[in-house]
Short mmCIF file of C-alpha atoms in Angstrom, two decimals:
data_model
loop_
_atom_site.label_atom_id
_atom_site.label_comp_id
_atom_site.label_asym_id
_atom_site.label_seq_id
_atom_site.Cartn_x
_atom_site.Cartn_y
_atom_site.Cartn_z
CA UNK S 1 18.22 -40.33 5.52
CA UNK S 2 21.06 -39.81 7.86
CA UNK S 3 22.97 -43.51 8.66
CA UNK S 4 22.44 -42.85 12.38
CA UNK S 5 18.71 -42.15 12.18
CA UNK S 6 16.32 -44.34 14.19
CA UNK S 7 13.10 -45.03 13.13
CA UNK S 8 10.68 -44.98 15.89
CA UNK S 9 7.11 -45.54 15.58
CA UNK S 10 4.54 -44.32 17.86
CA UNK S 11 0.81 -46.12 17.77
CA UNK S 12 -0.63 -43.94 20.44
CA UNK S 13 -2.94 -40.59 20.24
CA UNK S 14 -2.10 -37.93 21.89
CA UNK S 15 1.48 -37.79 21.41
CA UNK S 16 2.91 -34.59 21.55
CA UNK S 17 5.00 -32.29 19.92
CA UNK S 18 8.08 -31.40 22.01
CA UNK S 19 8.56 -35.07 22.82
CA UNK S 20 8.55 -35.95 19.12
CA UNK S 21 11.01 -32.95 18.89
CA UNK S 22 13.21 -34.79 21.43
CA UNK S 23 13.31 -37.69 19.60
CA UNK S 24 14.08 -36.19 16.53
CA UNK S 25 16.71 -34.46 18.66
CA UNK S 26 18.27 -37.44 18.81
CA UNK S 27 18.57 -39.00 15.91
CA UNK S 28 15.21 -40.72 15.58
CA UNK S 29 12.70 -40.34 12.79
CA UNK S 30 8.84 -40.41 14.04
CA UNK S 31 6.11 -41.91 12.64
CA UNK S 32 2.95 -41.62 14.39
CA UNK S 33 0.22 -43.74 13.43
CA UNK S 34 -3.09 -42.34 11.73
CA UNK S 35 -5.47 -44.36 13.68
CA UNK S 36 -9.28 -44.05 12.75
CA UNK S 37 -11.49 -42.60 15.10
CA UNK S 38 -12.69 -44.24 18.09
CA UNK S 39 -9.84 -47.07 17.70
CA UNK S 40 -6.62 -47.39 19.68
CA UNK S 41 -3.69 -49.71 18.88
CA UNK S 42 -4.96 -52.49 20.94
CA UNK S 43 -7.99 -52.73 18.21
CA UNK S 44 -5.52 -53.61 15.35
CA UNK S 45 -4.96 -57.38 14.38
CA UNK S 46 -1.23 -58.41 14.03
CA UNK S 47 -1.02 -57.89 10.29
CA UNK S 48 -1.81 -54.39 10.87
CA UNK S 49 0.78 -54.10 13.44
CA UNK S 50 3.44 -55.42 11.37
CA UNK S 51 2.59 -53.45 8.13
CA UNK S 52 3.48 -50.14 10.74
CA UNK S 53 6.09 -51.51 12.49
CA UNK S 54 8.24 -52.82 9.87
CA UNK S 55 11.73 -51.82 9.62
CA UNK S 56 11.36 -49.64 13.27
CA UNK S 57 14.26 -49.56 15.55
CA UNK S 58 11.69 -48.41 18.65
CA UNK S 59 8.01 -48.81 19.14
CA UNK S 60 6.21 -46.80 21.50
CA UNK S 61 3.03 -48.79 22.17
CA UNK S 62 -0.52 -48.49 23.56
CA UNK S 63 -2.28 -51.43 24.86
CA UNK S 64 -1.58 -53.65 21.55
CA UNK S 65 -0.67 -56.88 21.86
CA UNK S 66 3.06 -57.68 22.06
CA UNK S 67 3.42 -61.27 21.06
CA UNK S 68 6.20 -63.37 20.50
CA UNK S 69 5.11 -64.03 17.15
CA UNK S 70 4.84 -60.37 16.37
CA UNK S 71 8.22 -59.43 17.95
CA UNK S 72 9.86 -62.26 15.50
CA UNK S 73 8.27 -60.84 12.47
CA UNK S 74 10.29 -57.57 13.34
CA UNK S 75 14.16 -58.44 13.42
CA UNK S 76 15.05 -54.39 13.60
CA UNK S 77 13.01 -53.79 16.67
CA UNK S 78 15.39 -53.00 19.42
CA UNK S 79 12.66 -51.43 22.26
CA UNK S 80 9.20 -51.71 23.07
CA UNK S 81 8.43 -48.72 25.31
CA UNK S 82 4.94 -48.17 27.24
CA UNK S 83 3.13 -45.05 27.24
CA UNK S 84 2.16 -46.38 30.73
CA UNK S 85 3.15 -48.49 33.37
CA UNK S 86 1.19 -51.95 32.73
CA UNK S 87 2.29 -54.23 30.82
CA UNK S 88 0.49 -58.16 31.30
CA UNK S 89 0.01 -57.29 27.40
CA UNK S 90 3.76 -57.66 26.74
CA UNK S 91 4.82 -61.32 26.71
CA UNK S 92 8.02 -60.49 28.46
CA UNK S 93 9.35 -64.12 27.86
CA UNK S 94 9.68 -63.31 24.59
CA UNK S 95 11.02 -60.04 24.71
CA UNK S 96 14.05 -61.91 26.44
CA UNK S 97 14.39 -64.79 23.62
CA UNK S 98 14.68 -62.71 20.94
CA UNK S 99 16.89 -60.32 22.80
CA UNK S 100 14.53 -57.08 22.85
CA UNK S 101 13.94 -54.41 25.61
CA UNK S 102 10.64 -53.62 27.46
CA UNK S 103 9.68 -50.65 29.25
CA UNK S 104 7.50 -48.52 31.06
CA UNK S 105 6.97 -45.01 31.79
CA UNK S 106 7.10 -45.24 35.45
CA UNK S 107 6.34 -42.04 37.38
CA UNK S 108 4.64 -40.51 34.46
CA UNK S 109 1.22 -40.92 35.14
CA UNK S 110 1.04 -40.94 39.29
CA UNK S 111 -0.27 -37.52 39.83
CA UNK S 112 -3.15 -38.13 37.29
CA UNK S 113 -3.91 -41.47 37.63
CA UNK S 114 -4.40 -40.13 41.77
CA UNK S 115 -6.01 -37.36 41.20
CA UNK S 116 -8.64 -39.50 39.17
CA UNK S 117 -9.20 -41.88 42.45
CA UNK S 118 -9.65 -38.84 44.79
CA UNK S 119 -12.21 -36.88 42.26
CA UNK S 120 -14.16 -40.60 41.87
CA UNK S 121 -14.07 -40.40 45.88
CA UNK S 122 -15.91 -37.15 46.04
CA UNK S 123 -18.38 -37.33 43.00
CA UNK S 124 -19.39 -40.66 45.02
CA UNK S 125 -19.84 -39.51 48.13
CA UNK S 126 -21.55 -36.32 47.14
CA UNK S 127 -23.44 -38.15 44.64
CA UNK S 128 -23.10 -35.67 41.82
CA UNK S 129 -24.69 -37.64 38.87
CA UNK S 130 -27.67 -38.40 40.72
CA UNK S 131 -28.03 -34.96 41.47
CA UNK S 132 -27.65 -33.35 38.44
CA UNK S 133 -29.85 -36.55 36.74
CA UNK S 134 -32.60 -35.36 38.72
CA UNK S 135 -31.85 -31.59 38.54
CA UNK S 136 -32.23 -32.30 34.63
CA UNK S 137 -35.57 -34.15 35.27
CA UNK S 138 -36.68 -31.09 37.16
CA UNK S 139 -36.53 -32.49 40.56
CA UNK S 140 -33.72 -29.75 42.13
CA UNK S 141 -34.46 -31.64 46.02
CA UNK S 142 -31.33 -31.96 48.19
CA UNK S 143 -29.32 -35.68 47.76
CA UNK S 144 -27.77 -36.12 51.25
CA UNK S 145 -24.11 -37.36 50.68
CA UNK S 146 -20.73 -38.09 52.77
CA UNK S 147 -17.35 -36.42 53.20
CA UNK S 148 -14.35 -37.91 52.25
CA UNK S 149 -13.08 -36.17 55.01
CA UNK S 150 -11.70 -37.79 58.31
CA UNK S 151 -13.09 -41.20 56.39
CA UNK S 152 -11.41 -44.43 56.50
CA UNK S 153 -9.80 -45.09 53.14
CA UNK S 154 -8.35 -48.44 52.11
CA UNK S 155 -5.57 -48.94 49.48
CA UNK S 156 -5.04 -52.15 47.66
CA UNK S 157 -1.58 -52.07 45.78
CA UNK S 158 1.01 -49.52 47.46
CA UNK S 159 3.41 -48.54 44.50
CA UNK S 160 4.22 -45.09 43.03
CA UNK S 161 0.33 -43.81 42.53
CA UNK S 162 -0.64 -45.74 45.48
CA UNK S 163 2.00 -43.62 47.26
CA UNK S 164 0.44 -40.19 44.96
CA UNK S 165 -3.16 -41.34 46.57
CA UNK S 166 -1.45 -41.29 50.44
CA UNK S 167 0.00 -37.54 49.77
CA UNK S 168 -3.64 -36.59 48.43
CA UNK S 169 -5.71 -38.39 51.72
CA UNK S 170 -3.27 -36.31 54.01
CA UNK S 171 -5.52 -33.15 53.39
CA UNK S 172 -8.82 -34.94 53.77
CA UNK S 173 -6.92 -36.39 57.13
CA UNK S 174 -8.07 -39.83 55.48
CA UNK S 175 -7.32 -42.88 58.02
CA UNK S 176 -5.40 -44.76 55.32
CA UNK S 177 -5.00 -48.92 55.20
CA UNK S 178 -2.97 -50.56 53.43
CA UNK S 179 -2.93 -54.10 51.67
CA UNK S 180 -0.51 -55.47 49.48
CA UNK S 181 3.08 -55.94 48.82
CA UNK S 182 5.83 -52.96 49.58
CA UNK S 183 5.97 -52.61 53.26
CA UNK S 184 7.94 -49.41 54.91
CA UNK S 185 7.47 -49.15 57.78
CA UNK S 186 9.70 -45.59 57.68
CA UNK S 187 7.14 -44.56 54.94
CA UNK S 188 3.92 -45.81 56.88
CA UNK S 189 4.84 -44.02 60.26
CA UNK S 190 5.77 -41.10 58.65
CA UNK S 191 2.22 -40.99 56.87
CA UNK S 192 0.12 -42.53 59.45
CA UNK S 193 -1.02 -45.46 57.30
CA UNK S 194 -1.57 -48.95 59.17
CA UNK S 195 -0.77 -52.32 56.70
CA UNK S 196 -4.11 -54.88 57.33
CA UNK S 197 -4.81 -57.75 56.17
CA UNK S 198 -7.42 -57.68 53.14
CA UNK S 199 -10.30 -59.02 55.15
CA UNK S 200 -9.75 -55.69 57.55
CA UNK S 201 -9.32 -53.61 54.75
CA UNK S 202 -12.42 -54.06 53.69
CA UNK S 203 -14.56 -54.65 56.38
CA UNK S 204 -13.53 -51.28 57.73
CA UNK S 205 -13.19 -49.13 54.69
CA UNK S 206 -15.68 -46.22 53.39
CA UNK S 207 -13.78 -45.72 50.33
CA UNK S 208 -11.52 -49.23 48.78
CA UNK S 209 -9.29 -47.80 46.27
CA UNK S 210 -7.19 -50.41 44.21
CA UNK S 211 -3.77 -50.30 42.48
CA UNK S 212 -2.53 -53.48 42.02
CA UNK S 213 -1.42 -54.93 38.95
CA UNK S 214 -2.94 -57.37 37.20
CA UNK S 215 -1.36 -60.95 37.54
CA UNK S 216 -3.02 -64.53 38.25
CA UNK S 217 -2.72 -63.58 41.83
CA UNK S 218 -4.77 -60.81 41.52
CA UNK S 219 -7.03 -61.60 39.09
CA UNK S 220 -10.76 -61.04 40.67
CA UNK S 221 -9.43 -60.22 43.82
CA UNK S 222 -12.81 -57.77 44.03
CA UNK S 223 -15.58 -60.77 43.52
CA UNK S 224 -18.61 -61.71 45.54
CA UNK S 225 -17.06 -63.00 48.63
CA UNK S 226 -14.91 -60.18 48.83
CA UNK S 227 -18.06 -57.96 48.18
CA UNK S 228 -19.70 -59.09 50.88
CA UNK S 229 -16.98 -57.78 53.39
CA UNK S 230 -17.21 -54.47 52.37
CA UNK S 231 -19.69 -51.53 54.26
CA UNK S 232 -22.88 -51.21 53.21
CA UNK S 233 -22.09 -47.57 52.55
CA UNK S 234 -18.54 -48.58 51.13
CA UNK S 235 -17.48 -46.94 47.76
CA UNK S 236 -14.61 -49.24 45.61
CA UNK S 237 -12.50 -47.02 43.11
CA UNK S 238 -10.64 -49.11 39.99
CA UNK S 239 -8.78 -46.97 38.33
CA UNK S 240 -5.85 -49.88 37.63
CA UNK S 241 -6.62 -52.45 35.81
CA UNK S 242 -9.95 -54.56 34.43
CA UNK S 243 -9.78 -58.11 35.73
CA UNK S 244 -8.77 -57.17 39.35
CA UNK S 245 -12.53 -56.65 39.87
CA UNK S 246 -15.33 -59.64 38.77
CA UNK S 247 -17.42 -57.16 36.78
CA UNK S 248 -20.25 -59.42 36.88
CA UNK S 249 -20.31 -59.78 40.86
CA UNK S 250 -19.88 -56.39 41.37
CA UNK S 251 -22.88 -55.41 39.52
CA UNK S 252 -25.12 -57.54 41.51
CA UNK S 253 -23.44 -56.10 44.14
CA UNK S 254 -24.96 -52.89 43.46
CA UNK S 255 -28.26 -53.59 42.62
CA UNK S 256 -28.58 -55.56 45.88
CA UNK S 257 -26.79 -52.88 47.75
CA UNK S 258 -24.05 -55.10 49.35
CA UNK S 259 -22.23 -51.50 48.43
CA UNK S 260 -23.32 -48.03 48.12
CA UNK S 261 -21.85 -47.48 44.67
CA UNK S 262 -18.46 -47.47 42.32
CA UNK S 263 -16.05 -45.32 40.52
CA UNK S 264 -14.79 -47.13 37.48
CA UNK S 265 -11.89 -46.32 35.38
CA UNK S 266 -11.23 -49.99 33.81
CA UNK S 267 -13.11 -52.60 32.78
CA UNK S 268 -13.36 -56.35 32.04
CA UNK S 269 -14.71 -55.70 28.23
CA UNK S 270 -11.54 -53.73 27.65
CA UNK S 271 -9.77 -57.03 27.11
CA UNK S 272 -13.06 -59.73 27.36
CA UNK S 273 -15.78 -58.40 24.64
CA UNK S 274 -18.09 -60.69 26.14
CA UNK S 275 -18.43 -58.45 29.42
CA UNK S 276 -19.73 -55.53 27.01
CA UNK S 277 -23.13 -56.21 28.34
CA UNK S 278 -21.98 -56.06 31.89
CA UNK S 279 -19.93 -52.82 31.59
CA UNK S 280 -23.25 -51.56 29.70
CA UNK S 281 -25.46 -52.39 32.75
CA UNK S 282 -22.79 -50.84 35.01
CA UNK S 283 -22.96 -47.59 33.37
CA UNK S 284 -26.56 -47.22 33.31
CA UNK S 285 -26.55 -47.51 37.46
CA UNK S 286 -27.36 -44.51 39.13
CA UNK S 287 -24.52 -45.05 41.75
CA UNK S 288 -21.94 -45.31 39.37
CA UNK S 289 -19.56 -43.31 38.04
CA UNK S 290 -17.52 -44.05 35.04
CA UNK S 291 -15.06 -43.29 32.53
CA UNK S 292 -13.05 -45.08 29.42
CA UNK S 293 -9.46 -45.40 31.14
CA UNK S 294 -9.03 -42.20 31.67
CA UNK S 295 -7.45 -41.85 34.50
CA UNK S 296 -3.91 -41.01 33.03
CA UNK S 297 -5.04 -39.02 30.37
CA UNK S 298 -4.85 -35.74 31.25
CA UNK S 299 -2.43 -33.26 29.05
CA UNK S 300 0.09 -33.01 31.87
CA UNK S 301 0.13 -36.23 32.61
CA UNK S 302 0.11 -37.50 28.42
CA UNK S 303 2.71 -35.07 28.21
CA UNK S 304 5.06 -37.26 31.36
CA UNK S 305 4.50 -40.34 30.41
CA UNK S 306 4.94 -39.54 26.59
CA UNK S 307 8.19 -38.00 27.32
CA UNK S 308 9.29 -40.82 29.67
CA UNK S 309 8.39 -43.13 27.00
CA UNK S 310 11.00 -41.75 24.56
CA UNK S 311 13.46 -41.36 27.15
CA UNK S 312 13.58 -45.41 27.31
CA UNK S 313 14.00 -45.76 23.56
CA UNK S 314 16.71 -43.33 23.17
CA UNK S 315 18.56 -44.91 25.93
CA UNK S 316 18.43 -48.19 24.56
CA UNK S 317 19.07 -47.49 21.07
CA UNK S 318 22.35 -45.60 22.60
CA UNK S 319 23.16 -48.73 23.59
CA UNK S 320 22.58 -47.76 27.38
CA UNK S 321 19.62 -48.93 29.56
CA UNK S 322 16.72 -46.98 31.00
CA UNK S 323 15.63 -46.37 34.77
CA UNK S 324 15.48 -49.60 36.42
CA UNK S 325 11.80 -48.98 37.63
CA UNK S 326 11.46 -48.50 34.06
CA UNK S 327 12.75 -51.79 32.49
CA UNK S 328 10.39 -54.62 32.75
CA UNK S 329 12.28 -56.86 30.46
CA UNK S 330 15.89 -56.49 29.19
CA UNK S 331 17.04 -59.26 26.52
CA UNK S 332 20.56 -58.04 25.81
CA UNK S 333 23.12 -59.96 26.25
#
């Protein structure tokens, strides 16, 4: 092995070739992990995690677990780099003790990520499982659904795919609120979007789409009180992160028909296995559609981030430093 190659270790599916060309490009060998089926890097236990990661210079990482006891058990790990842009898994303190680098793949996963919320929108409003449910029962009768069209939609969290989801409204000529931190006011007059408080939001929303991130602040920002200020005929979208929304709530919500139905992208099980039962009844509800956070996987979109991803670690094992939007936590000296 050359002196000046890296080892980097990837612990993500779906990574793909001409990014692991890149890296090799530049001086990195690549190890991707042979996960079993079904499991993703946030299912393995810290030993497991250590027996891949020793000796790696770079780690591109999943939704594992970065603890400070992990990080110390790996003295040659320079970079921790996201294949996405959350990261309340990373314990960022630590990644500045021991003098490591976090990062994200901001901008990778926008266009997907938004084009998940809108398509949630429409199979909601024009209530395609329940129509093809009953088409498959035999029953081919007309379901009466809604436009998203010239409908009031409400953001919660205006970053770079809460921006993506304003471009994407334009064309249904969406009336657009916004909640949340980020105010432009260039930005909103340009894109006709009026900033509300949250009680507004949603008590005048047909469509609440949220991405936030996940911090103590927003933790079950969606619960019953909240809930109850939404339409009667109101849709909510998550396609950021589980915890944002009280599962639990928001299922009696449904069944009591506080709101007319959900598209769901992330759940509380993900990191809570003792909401499995709640995501369960979730799925089973007519007026729900669902899928396994999905919402940045498509290839295009794998194919961003992934590259974005290696980007960081490159830089920093150059010795130089990544995007800013990119760098969460930066322990150099």
């Amino acid at each position: 092995m050359s002196p000046k190659t890296r080892r980097v270790v990837v612990t993500q599916r779906f990574f793909d070739a001409a990014t692991i060309a890149f890296l090799e490009a530049n001086g990195c060998e690549v190890i991707v992990a042979d996960l079993p089926p079904g499991q993703a890097d946030g299912d393995l236990a810290p030993e497991a995690l250590h027996g891949l990661l020793t000796g790696a210079d770079g780690w591109i990482v999943g939704h594992a677990r970065v603890t400070h006891d992990l990080l110390a058990a790996l003295p040659d790990l320079k970079v921790i780099s996201r294949r996405g842009v959350g990261y309340e898994r990373i314990d960022l303190e630590a990644v500045r003790d021991l003098g490591r680098v976090a990062c994200i793949a901001a901008g990778g996963n926008d266009a997907s990520v938004a084009d998940h919320a809108i398509a949630m929108m429409l199979a909601l409003g024009r209530r395609f499982r329940e129509s093809q449910a009953n088409m498959l029962s035999g029953n081919w009768s007309i379901l009466m659904g809604s436009d998203l069209y010239r409908k009031t939609v409400g953001i919660i969290g205006l970053g770079r795919i809460g921006r993506s989801l304003v471009q994407r409204l334009q064309g249904f000529e969406a009336r657009i609120l916004v909640h949340g931190a980020g105010r432009d006011p260039d930005y909103a007059a340009a894109n006709n979007i009026a900033h509300v408080s949250l009680s507004e939001l949603l008590a005048a929303s047909d469509y609440v789409s949220l991405h936030a991130p996940l911090t103590p602040e927003t933790r079950f920002l969606i619960n019953a009180e909240t809930l109850a200020r939404m339409k009667p005929t109101a849709y909510l979208i998550n396609t950021a992160r589980g915890g944002l929304v009280d599962d639990q709530a928001l299922l009696e919500a449904l069944r009591n028909g506080t709101i007319a139905g959900a598209g769901l992208d992330t759940f509380m099980s993900e990191s809570d296995p003792d909401y499995r039962p709640v995501s369960e009844a979730l799925l089973a509800l007519p007026n729900v559609v669902a899928t396994p956070h999905a919402a940045a996987s498509s290839r295009e979109g794998l194919d961003r981030t992934n590259r974005v991803a290696a980007m960081n670690v490159v830089a920093v094992l150059d010795g130089e430093t990544p995007p800013a939007a990119c760098v969460v936590a930066d322990g150099r000296a």
